[in-house]
Short mmCIF file of C-alpha atoms in Angstrom, two decimals:
data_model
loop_
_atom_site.label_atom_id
_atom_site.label_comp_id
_atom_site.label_asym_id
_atom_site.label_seq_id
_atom_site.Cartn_x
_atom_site.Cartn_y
_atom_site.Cartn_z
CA UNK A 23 -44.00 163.92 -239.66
CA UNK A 24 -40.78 165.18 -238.33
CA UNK A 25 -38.63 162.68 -236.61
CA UNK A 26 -39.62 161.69 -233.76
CA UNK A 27 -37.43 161.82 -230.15
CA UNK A 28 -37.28 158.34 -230.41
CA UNK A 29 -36.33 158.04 -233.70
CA UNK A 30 -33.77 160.54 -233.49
CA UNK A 31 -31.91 158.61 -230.27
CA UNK A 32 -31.76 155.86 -232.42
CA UNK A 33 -29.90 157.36 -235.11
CA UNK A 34 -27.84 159.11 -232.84
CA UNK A 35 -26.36 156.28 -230.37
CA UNK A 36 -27.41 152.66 -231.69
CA UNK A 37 -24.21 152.02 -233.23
CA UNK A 38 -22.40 153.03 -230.03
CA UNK A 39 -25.09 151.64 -227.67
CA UNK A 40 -24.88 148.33 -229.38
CA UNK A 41 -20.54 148.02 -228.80
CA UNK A 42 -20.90 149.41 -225.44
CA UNK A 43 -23.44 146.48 -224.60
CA UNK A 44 -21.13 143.89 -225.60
CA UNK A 45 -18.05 145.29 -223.50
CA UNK A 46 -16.25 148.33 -225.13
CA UNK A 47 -14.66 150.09 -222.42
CA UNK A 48 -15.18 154.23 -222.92
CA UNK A 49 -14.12 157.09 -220.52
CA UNK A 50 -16.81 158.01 -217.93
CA UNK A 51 -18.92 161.11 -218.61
CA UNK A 52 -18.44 164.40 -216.52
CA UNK A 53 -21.08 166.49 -217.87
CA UNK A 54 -23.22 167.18 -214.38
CA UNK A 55 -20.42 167.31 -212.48
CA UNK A 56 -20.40 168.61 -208.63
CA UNK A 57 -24.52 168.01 -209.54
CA UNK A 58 -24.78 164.36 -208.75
CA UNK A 59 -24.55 162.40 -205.51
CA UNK A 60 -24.24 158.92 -205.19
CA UNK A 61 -26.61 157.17 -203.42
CA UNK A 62 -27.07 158.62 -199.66
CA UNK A 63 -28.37 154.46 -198.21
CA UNK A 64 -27.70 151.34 -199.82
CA UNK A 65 -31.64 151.00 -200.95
CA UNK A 66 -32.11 154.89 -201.74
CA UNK A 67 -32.50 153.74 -205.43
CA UNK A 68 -35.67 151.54 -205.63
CA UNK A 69 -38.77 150.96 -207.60
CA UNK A 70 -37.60 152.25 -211.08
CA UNK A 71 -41.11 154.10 -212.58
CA UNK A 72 -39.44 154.95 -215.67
CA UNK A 73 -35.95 154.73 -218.25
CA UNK A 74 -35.08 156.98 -220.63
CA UNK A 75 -31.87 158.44 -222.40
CA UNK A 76 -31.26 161.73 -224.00
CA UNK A 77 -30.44 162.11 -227.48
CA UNK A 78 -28.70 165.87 -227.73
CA UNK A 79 -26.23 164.28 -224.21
CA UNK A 80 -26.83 160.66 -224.52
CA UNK A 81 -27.15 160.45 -220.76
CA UNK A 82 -29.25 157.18 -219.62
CA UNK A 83 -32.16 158.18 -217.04
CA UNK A 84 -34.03 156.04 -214.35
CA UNK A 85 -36.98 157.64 -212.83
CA UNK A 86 -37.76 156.49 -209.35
CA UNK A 87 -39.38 156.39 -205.71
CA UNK A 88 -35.95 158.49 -204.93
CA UNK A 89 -35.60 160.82 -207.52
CA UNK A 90 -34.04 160.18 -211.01
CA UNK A 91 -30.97 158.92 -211.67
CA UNK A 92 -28.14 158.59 -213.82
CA UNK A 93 -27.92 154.94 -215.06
CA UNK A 94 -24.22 154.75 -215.84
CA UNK A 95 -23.25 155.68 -219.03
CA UNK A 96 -20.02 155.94 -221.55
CA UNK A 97 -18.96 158.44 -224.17
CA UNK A 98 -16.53 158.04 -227.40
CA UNK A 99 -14.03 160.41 -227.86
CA UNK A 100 -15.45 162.83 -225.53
CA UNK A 101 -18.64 163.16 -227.36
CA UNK A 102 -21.43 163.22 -225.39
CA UNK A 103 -23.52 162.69 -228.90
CA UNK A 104 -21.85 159.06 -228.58
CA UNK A 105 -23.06 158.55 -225.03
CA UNK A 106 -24.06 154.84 -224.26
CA UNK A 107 -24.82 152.38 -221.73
CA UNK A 108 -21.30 151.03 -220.47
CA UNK A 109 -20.89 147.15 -218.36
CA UNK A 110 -18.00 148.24 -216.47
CA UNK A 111 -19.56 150.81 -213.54
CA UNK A 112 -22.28 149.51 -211.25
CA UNK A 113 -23.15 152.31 -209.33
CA UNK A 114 -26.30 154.55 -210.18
CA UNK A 115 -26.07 158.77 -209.16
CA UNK A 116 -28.60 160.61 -207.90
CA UNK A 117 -28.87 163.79 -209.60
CA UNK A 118 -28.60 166.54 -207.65
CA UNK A 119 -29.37 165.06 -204.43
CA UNK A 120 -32.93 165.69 -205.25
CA UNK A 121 -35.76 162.58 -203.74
CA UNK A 122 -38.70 163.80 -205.31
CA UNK A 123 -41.34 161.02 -206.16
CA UNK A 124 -41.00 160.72 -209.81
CA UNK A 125 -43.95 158.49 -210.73
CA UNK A 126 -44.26 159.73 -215.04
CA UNK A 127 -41.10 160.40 -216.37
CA UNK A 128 -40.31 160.68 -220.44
CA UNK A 129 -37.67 161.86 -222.61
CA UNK A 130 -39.76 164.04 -224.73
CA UNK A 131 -36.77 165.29 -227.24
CA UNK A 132 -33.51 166.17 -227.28
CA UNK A 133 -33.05 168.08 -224.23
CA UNK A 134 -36.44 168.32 -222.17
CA UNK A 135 -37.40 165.41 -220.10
CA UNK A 136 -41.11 165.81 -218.70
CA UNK A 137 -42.22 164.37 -215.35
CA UNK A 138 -44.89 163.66 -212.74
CA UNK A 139 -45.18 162.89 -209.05
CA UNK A 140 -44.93 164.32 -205.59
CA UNK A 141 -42.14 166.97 -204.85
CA UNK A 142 -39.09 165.87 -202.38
CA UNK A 143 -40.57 165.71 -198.97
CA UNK A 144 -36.77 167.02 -197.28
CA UNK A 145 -36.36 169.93 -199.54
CA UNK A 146 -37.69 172.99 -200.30
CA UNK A 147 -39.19 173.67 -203.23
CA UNK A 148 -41.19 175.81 -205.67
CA UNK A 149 -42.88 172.91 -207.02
CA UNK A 150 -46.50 172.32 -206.13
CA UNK A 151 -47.78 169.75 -202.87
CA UNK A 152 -49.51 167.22 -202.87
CA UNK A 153 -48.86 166.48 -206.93
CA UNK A 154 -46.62 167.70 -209.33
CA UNK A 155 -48.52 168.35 -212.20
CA UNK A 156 -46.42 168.08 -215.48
CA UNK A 157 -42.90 169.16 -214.89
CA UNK A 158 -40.32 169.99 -217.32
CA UNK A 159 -36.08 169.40 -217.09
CA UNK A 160 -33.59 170.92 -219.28
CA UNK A 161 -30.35 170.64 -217.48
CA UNK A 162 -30.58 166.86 -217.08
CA UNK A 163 -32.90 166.70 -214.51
CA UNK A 164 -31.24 169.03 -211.74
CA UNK A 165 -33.76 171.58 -211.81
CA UNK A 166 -37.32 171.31 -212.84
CA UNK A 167 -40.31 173.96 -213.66
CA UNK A 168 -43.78 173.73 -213.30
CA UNK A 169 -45.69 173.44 -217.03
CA UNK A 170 -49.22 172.77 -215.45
CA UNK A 171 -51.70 171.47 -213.36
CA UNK A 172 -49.35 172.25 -210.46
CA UNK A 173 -51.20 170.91 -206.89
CA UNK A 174 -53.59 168.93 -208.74
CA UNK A 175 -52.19 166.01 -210.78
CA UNK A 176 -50.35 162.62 -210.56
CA UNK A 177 -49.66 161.21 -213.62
CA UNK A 178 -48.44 157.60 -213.34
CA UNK A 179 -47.33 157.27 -216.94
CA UNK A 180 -45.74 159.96 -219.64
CA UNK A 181 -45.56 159.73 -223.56
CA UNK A 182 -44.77 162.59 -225.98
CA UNK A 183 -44.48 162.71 -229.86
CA UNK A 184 -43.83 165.47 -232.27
CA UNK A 185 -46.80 167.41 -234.18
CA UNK A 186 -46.05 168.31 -237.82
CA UNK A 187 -46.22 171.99 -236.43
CA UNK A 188 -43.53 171.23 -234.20
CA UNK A 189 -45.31 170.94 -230.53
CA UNK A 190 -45.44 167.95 -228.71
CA UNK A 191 -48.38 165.82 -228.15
CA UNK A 192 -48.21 164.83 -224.69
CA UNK A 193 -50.06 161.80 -223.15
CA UNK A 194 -50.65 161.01 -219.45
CA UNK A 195 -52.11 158.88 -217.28
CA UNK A 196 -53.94 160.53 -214.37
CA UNK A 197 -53.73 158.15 -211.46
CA UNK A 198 -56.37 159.96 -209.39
CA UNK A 199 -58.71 160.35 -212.40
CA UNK A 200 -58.07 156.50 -213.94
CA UNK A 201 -58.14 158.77 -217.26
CA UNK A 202 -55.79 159.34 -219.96
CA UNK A 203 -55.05 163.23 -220.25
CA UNK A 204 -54.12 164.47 -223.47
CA UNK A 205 -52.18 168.09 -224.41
CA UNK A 206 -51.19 169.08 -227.85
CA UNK A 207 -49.83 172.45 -226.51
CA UNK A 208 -46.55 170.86 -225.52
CA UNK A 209 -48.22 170.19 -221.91
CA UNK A 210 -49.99 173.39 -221.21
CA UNK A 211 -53.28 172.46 -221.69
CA UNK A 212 -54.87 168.96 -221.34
CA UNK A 213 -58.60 167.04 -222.76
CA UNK A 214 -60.04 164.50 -221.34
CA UNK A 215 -59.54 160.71 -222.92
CA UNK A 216 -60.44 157.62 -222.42
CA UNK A 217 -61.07 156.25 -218.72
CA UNK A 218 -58.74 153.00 -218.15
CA UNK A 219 -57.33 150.78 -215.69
CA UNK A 220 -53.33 150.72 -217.44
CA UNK A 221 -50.27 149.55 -216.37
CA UNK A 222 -48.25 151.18 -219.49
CA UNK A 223 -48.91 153.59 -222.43
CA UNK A 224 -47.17 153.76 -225.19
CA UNK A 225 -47.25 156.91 -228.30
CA UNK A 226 -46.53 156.05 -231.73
CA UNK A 227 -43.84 158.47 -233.19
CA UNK A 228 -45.25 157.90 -236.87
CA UNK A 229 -49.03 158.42 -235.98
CA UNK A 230 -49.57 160.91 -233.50
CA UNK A 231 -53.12 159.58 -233.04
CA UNK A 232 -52.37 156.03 -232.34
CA UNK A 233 -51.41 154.88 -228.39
CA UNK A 234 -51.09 151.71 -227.09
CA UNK A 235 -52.35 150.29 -223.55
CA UNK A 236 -51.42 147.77 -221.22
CA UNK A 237 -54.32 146.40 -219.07
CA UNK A 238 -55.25 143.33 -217.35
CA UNK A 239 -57.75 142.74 -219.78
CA UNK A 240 -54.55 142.52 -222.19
CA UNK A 241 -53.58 145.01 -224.83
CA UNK A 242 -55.48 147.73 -226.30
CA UNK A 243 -54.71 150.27 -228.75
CA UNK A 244 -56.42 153.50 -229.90
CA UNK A 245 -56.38 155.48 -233.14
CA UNK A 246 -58.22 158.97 -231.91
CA UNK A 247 -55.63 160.39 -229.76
CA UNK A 248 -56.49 158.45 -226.13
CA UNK A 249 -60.20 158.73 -226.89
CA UNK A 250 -61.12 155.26 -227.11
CA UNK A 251 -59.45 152.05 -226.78
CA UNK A 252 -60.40 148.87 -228.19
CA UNK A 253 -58.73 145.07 -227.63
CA UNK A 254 -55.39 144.01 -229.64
CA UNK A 255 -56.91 140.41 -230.35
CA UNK A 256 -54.11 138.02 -230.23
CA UNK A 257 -51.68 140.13 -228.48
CA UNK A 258 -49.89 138.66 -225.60
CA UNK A 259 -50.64 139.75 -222.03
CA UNK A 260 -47.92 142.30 -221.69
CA UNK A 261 -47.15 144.59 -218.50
CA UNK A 262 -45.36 146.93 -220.53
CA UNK A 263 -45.20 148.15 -223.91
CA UNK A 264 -43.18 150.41 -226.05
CA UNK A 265 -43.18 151.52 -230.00
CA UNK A 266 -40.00 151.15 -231.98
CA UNK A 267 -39.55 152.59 -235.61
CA UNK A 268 -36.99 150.87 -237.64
CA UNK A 269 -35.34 151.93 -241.52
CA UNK A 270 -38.80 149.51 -242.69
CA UNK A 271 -41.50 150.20 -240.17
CA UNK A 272 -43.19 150.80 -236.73
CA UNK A 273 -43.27 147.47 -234.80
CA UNK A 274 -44.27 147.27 -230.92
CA UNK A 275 -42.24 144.99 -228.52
CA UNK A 276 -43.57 144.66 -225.17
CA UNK A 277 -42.12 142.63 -221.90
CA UNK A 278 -44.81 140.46 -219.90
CA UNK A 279 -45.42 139.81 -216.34
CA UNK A 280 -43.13 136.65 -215.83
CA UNK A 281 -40.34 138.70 -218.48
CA UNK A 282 -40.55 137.11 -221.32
CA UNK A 283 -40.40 139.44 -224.19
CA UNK A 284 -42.28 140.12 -227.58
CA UNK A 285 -42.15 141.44 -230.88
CA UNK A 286 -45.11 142.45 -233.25
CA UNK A 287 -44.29 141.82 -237.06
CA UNK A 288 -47.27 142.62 -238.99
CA UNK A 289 -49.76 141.12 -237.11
CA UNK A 290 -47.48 137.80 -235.53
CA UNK A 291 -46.33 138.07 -231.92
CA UNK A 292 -43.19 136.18 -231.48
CA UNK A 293 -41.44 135.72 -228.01
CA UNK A 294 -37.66 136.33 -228.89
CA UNK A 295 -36.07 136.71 -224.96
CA UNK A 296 -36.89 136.79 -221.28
CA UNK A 297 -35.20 138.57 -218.25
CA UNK A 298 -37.06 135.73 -215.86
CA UNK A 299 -38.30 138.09 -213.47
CA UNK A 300 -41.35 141.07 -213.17
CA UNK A 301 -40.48 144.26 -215.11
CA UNK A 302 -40.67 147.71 -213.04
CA UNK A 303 -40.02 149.51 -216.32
CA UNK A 304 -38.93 149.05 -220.05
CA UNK A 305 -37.70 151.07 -222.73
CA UNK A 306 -36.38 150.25 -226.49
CA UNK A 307 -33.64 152.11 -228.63
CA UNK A 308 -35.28 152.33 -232.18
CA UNK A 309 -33.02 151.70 -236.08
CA UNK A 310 -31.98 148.54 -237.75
CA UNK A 311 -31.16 147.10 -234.22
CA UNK A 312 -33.02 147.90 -231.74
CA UNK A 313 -31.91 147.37 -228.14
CA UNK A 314 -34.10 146.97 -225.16
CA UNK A 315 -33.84 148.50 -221.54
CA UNK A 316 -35.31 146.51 -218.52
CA UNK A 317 -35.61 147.64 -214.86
CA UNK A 318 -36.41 145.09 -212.38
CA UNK A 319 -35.66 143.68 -208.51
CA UNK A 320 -32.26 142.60 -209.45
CA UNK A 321 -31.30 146.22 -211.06
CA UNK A 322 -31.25 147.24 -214.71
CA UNK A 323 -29.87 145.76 -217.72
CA UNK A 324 -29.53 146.12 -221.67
CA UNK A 325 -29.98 143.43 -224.48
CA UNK A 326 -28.91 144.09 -227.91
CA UNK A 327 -30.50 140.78 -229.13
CA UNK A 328 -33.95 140.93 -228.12
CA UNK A 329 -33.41 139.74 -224.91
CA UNK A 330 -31.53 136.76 -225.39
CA UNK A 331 -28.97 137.35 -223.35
CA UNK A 332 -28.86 140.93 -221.04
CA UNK A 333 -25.47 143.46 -219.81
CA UNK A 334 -26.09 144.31 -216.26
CA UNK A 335 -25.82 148.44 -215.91
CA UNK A 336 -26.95 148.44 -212.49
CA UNK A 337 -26.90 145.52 -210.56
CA UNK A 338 -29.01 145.50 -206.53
CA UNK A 339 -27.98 142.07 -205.73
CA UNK A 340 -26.59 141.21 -202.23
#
């Protein structure tokens, strides 16, 4: 398999993310300059759908009810291949001034974020009413372009991992369907899978086939591509899930409803943190040491320790 986009973030900024987390100081980035906005009304940025960063800027993304936005982020000597989250600015940006629903949002490599939703109601736009379809970025999320199923689709949820020939294998959720959707065109055409109630999906970056589910009947995993699902017996009750790929294997740690966070090793789940409070969205930074991204009512914050103890990037409180 080539690497994967997660894999390849990892190697690319943990070092960097990991300092940054614990207080290194680095020079704010500039790269979408005269693009970004800050936010127009103190609760413009709300109800995080998604995180994600970029490995080929190393710009941090939050996908929301608003738009997405740039979750403030560092770079070391003027790299922006050293890009990392950074304690010391608060504030997140809007990019481009653009509200647009953005309900499925994923980094799907280095340079191309993909997304779902409903198009900024203020705005004119080429993009399709009532539902997005799949959408593609690659300036960073201040334009987009229409891939497919323009007018007709909402996906709720976004994954992508690399084919050995190079395309992406992309997995949504459709929210009007209750379906997973699955494209191994790089988003141009879609097959019906499985029909679901989920909260989260999750791709894994070493098998292609294999995706992960949160439901309420607790955690379910399939191994032909989205077709089928069947229970994770002894898996805790997660809300949301994500795949990480260290130098040794493929683990999954997941974050449930009350915050609490878990870690798969072999086949023992093992609570190592908690944020305290219901997850809107979680994300983890893959190698040796992987560090974990949580959005939630008080803002959004980064752990390097499993959750132990948490950075604030973005804090909402009063």
């Amino acid at each position: 398999m080539p690497r994967s986009p997660r894999r390849f973030f990892a190697l690319t900024l943990l070092l960097v993310g990991l300092v940054a987390i614990t207080g290194c100081s680095a020079s704010a980035s500039n790269s979408a300059a005269g693009s970004l906005v800050t936010a127009p009304v103190p609760n413009a940025f709300e109800h995080v759908h998604g995180l994600g960063a970029d490995p080929l800027t190393g710009e941090t993304y939050a996908a929301t009810h608003h738009g997405v936005w740039l979750v403030p982020t560092g770079v070391l000597a003027d790299s922006y291949l050293a890009g990392a989250p950074r304690p010391d600015t608060t504030q997140p940006i809007q990019i481009a001034g653009l509200a647009q629903d953005t309900m499925g949002f994923t980094v799907a490599g280095p340079g191309q974020l993909l997304a779902s939703g409903h198009p900024d109601p203020t705005k004119p736009s080429d993009l399709a009413l009532p539902n997005l379809g799949l959408i593609s970025s690659t300036d960073g999320a201040k334009s987009w372009t229409a891939l497919s199923l323009a007018g007709e689709t909402d996906f709720h949820d976004l994954d992508a991992v690399a084919l050995e020939d190079g395309t992406l294998r992309v997995y949504g959720y459709d929210a009007g369907a209750g379906a997973i959707a699955v494209s191994d065109d790089s988003g141009l055409t879609w097959s019906s899978g499985a029909v679901l109630a989920l909260r989260d999906l999750a791709a894994d970056p070493s098998q292609a086939d294999r995706l992960y589910a949160t439901t309420a009947d607790g955690l379910m995993m399939s191994t032909d591509a989205g077709r089928t699902f069947a229970l994770m017996v002894g898996a805790p009750a997660l809300l949301l899930v994500d795949v990480v790929e260290t130098d040794t294997d493929t683990q999954l740690v997941g974050i449930d409803p009350n915050g609490a966070v878990w870690r798969q090793t072999a086949d023992t789940w093992t609570q190592t943190g908690t944020t305290s409070r219901t997850p809107e969205a979680f994300t983890v930074v893959g190698g040796p040491s992987p560090w974990l991204l949580v959005a939630d009512a008080a803002g959004i914050a980064a752990s390097d320790d499993g959750g132990v103890t948490w950075t604030s990037l973005i804090s909402l409180a009063d």
